[in-house]
Tab-separated table of C-alpha atoms and ligand atoms in Angstrom:
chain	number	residue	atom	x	y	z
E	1	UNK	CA	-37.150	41.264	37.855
E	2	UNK	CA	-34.899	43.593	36.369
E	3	UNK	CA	-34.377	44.316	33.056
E	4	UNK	CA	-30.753	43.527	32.950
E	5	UNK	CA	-31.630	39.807	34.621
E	6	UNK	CA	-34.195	39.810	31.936
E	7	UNK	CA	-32.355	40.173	29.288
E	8	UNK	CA	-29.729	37.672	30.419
E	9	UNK	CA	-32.413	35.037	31.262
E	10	UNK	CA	-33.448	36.052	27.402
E	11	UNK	CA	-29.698	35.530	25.810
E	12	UNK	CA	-29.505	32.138	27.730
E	13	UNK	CA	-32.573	30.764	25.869
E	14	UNK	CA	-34.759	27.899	27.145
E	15	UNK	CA	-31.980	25.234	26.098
E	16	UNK	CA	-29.685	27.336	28.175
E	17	UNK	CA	-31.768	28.001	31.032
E	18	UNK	CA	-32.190	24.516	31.657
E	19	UNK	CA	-29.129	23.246	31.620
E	20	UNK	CA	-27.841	26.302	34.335
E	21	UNK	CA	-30.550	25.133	36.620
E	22	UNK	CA	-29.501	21.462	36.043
E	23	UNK	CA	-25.787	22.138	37.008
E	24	UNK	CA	-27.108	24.244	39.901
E	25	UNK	CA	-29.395	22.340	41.303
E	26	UNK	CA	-26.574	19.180	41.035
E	27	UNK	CA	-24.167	21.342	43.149
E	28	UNK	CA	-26.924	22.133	45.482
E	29	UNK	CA	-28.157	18.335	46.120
E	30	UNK	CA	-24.409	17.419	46.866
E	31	UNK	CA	-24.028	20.438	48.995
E	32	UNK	CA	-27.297	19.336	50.931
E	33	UNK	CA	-26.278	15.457	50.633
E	34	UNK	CA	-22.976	16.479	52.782
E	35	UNK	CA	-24.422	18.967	55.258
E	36	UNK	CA	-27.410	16.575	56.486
E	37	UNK	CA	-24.704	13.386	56.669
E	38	UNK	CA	-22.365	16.191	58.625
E	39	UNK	CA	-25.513	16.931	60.715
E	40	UNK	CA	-26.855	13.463	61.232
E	41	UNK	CA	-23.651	12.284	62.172
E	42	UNK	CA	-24.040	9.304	59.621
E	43	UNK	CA	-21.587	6.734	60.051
E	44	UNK	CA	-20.985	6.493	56.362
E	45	UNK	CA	-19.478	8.748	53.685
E	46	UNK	CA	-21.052	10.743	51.598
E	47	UNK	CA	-19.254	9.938	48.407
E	48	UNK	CA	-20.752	6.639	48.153
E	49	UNK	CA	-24.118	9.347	47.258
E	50	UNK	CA	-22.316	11.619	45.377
E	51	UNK	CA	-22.951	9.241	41.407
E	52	UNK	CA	-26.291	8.291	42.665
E	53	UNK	CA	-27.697	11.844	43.456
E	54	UNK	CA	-25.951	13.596	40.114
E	55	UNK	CA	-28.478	10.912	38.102
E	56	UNK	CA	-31.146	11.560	39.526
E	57	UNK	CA	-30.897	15.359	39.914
E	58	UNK	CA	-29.671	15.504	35.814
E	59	UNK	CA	-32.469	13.692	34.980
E	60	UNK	CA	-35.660	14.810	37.148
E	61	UNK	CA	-34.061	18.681	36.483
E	62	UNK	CA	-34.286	19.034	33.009
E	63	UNK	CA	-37.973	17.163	32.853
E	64	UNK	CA	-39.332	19.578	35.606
E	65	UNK	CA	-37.571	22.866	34.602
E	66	UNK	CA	-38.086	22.333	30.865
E	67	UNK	CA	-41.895	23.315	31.487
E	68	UNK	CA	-41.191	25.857	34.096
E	69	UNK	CA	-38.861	27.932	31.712
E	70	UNK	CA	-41.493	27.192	28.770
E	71	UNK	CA	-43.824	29.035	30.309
E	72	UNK	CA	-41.314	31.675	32.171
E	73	UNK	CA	-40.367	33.089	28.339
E	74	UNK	CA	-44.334	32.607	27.389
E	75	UNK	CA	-44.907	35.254	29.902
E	76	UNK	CA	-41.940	37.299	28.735
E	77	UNK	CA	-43.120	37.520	25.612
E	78	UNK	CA	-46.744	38.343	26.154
E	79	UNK	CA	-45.380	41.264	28.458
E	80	UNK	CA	-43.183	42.605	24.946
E	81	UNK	CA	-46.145	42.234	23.398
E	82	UNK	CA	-48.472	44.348	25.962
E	83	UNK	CA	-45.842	46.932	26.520
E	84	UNK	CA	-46.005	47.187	22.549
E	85	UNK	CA	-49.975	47.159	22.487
E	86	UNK	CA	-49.560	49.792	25.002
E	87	UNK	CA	-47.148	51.780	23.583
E	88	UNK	CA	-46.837	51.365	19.695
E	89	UNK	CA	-49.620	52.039	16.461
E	90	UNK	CA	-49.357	48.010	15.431
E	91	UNK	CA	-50.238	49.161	11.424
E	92	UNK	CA	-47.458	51.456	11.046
E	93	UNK	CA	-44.964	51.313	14.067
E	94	UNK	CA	-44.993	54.739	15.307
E	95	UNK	CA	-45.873	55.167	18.305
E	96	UNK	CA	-49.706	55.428	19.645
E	97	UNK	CA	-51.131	59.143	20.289
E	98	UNK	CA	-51.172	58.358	23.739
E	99	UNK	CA	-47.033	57.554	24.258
E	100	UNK	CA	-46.116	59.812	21.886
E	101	UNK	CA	-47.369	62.662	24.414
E	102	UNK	CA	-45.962	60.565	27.754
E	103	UNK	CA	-42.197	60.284	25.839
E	104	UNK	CA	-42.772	64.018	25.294
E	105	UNK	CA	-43.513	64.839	28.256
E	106	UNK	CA	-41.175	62.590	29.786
E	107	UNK	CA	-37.984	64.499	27.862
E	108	UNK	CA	-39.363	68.028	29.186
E	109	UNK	CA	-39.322	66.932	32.193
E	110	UNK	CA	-35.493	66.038	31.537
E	111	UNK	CA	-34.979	69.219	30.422
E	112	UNK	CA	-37.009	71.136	33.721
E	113	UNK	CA	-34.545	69.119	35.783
E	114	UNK	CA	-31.268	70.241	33.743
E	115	UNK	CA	-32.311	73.470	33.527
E	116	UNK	CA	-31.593	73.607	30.204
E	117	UNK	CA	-34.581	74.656	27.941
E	118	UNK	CA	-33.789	73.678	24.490
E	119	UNK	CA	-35.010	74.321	21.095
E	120	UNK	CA	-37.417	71.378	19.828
E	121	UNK	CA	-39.189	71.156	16.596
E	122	UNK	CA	-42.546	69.369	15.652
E	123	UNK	CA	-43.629	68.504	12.094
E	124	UNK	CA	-47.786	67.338	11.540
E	125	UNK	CA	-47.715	65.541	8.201
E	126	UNK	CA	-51.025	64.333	7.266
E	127	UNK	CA	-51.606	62.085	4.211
E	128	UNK	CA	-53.623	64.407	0.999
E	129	UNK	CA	-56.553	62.795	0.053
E	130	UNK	CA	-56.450	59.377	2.072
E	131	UNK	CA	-60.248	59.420	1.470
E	132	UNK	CA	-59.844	59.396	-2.482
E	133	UNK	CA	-57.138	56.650	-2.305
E	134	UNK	CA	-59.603	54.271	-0.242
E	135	UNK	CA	-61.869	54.835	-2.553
E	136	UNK	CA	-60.719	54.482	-5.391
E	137	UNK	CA	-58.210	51.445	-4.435
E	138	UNK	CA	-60.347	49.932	-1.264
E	139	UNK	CA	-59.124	50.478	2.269
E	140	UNK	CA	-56.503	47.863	2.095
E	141	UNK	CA	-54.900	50.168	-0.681
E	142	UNK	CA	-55.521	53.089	1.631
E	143	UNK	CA	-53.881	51.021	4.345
E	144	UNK	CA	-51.088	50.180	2.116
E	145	UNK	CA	-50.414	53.515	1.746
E	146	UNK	CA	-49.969	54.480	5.397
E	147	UNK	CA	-47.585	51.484	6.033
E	148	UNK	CA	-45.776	52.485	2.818
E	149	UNK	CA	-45.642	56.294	4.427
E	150	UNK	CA	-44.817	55.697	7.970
E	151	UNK	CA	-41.658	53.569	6.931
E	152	UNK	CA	-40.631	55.942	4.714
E	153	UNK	CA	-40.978	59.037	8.045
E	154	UNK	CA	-39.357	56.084	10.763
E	155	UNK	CA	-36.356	56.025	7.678
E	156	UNK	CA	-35.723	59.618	8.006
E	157	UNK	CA	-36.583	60.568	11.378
E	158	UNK	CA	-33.238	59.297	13.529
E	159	UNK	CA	-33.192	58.808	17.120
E	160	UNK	CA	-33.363	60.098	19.770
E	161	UNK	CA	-36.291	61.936	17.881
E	162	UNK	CA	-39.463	60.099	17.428
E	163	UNK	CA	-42.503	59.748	15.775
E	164	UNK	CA	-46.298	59.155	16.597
E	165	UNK	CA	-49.750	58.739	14.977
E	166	UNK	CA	-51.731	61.071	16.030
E	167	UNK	CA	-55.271	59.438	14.373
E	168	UNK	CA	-56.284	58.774	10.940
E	169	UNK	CA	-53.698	59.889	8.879
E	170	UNK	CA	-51.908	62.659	10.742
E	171	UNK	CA	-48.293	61.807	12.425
E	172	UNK	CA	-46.690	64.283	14.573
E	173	UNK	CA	-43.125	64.367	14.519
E	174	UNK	CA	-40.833	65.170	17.792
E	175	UNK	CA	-37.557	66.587	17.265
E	176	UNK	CA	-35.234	66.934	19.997
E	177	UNK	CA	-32.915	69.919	20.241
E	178	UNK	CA	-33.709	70.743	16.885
E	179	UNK	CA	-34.187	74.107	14.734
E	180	UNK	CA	-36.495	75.458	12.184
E	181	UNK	CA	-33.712	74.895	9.711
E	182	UNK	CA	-33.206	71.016	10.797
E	183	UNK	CA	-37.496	70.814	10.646
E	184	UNK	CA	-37.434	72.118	7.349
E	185	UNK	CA	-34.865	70.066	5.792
E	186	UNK	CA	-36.423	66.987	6.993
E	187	UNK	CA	-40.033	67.712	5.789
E	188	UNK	CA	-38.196	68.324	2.466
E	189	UNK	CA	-36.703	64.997	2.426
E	190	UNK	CA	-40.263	63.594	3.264
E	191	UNK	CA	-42.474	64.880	1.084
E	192	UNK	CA	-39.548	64.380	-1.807
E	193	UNK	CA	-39.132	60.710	-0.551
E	194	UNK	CA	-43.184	60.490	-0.741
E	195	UNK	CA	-43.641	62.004	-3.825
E	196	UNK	CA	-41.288	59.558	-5.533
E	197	UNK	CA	-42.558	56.405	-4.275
E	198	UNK	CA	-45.785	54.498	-6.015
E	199	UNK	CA	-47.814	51.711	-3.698
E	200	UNK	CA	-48.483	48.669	-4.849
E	201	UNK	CA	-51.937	47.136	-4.114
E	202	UNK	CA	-53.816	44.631	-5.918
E	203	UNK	CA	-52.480	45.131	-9.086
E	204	UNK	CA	-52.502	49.439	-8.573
E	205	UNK	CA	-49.467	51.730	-8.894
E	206	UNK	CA	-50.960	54.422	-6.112
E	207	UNK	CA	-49.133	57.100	-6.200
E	208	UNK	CA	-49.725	59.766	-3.165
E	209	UNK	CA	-48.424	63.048	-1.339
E	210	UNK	CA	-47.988	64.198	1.977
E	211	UNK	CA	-48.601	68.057	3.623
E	212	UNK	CA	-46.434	69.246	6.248
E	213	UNK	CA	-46.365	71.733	9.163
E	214	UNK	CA	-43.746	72.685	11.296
E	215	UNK	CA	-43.271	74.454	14.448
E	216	UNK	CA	-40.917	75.015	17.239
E	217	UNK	CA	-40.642	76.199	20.797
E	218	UNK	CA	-38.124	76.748	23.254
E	219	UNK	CA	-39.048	75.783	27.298
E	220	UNK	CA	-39.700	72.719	29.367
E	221	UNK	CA	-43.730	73.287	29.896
E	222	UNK	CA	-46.081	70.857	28.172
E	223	UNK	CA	-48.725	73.656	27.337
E	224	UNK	CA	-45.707	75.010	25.275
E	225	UNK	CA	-45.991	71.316	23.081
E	226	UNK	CA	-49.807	71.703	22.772
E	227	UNK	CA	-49.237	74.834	21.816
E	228	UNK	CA	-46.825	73.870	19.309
E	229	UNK	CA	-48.608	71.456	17.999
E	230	UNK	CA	-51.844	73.765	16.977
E	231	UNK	CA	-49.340	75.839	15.635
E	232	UNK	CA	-47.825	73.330	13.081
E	233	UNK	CA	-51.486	72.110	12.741
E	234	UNK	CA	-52.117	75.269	11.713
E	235	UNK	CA	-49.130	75.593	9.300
E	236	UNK	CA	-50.471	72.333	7.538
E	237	UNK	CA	-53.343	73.968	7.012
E	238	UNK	CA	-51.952	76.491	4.931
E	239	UNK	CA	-50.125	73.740	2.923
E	240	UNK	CA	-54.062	71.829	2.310
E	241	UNK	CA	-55.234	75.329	1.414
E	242	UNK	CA	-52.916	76.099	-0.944
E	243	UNK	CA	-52.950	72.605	-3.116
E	244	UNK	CA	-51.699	70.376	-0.694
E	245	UNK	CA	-47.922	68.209	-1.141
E	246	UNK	CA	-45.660	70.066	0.484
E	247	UNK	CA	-44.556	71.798	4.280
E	248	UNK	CA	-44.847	75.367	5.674
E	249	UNK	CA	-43.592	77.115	8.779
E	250	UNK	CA	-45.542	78.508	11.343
E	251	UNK	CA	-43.092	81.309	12.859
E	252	UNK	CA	-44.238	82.291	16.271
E	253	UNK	CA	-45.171	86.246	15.330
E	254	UNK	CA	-47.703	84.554	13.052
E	255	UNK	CA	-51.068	85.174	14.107
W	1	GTP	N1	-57.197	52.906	4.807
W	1	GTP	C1	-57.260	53.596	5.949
W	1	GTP	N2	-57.908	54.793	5.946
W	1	GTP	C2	-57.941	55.468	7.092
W	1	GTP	C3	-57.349	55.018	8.282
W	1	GTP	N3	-57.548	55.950	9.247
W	1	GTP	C4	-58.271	56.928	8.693
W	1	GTP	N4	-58.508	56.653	7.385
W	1	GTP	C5	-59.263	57.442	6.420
W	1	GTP	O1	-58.485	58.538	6.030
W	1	GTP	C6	-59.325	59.593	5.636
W	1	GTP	C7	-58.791	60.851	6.225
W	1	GTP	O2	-59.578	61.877	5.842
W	1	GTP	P1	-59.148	63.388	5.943
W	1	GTP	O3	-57.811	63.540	6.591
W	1	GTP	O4	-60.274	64.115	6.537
W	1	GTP	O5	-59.062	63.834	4.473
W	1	GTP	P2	-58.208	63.323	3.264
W	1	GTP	O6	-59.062	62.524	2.368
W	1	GTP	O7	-56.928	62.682	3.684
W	1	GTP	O8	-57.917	64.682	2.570
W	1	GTP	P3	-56.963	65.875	3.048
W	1	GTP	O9	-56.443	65.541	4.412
W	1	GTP	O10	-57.851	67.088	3.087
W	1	GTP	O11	-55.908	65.948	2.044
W	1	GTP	C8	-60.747	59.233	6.108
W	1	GTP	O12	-61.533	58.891	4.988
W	1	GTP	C9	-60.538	58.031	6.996
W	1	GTP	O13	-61.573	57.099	6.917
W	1	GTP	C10	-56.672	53.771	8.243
W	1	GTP	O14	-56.114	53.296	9.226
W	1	GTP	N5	-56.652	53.110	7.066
């Protein structure tokens, strides 16, 4: 089925679905009513049929379909819910590791078939001492804190650029078309936006901090994301070395 039939079927509801297949499936019992008369060559109209047929169809309709369409948007809905299992980190609604890299992909390959190799920009974040926080305030506080984080990156982060969790607590940001100066700005809002926000969690104020690195590259190939990605990887590792909370830039005559 195609999506746009899908999402049709969807707007109709079950109510509405229903009652379409009731009026069609009147029309077509009339229609059928006339031709096998016609065909028959019945010495008797049709018409006489015509009040007797639309009660029976509007009621025996509606008590059939009503199940059928039940379990028609059932289905629907467990297929949403796959394609998200498939697709999506449930905890903090970035995407998995594993889409994150197949959308990223996907948009090179966009850009192979334009021709048109444009500037993208990555930023790793990774959380600063997740292992204290679920410590100190239990794993649902550590938990917390990721939902708490990843809302605040899906805020900032607009489309048609995305986000994805990497593992643990390390997110990888994808920014289409994108310089060094648009990377940096938005790690700036992020870490600011982090910085300022406490967690609540069973009765704690948690207050945490975020460490950035950012990267870009130019080019359609997806060993030029990988490599990318080491190098902002690499770039946040500066930021942990040097106290953590903030971004740095890996600039591609680094070493
Ligand atoms: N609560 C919670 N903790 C997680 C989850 N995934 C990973 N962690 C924990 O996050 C911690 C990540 O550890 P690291 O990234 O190595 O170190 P860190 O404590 O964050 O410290 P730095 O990254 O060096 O600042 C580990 O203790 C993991 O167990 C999760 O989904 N929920």
């Amino acid at each position: 089925m195609t999506p746009l039939v899908r999402m049709s079927l969807r707007k109709l509801g079950r109510v509405g679905l229903v009652f379409l297949l009731t009026i069609l499936s009147t029309i077509f019992a009339i229609i059928l009513n006339f031709s096998i008369v016609d065909w028959l060559d019945f010495a008797y109209l049709p018409e006489q049929d015509i009040v007797v047929i639309c009660i029976i169809t509007m009621l025996v309709t509606p008590l059939l379909s009503w199940y059928l369409v039940g379990l028609f948007f059932k289905i629907d809905q467990m297929e949403v819910q796959m394609a998200r299992l498939a697709t999506m980190d449930s905890m903090t609604n970035t995407y998995n590791r594993g889409y994150f890299y197949e959308n990223s992909k996907h948009y090179l390959s966009t850009l192979l078939a334009l021709k048109q190799p444009n500037q993208s920009s990555l930023l790793v974040l990774d959380l600063d001492d997740l292992k204290r926080i679920n410590d100190q305030f239990g794993h649902a506080g550590g938990d917390q804190v990721l939902i708490a984080f990843s809302k605040i990156v899906l805020n900032v982060v607009q489309e048609p650029n995305f986000v994805g969790r990497l593992g643990g607590d390390e997110f990888v940001v994808f920014l289409k078309e994108s310089s060094l100066d648009d990377a940096q700005a938005l790690a700036t809002e992020i870490v600011d936006r982090v910085r300022s926000i406490k967690v609540e969690s069973d009765g704690h104020s948690i207050s945490f901090s975020v460490s950035v690195g950012l990267s870009s590259f130019t080019g359609y190939d997806t060993s030029d994301l990988d490599k990318a990605i080491k190098s902002a990887d690499s770039a946040l590792y500066d930021v942990k070395r040097s106290g953590r909370n903030g971004y740095a830039v890996y600039y591609a005559n680094q070493k």
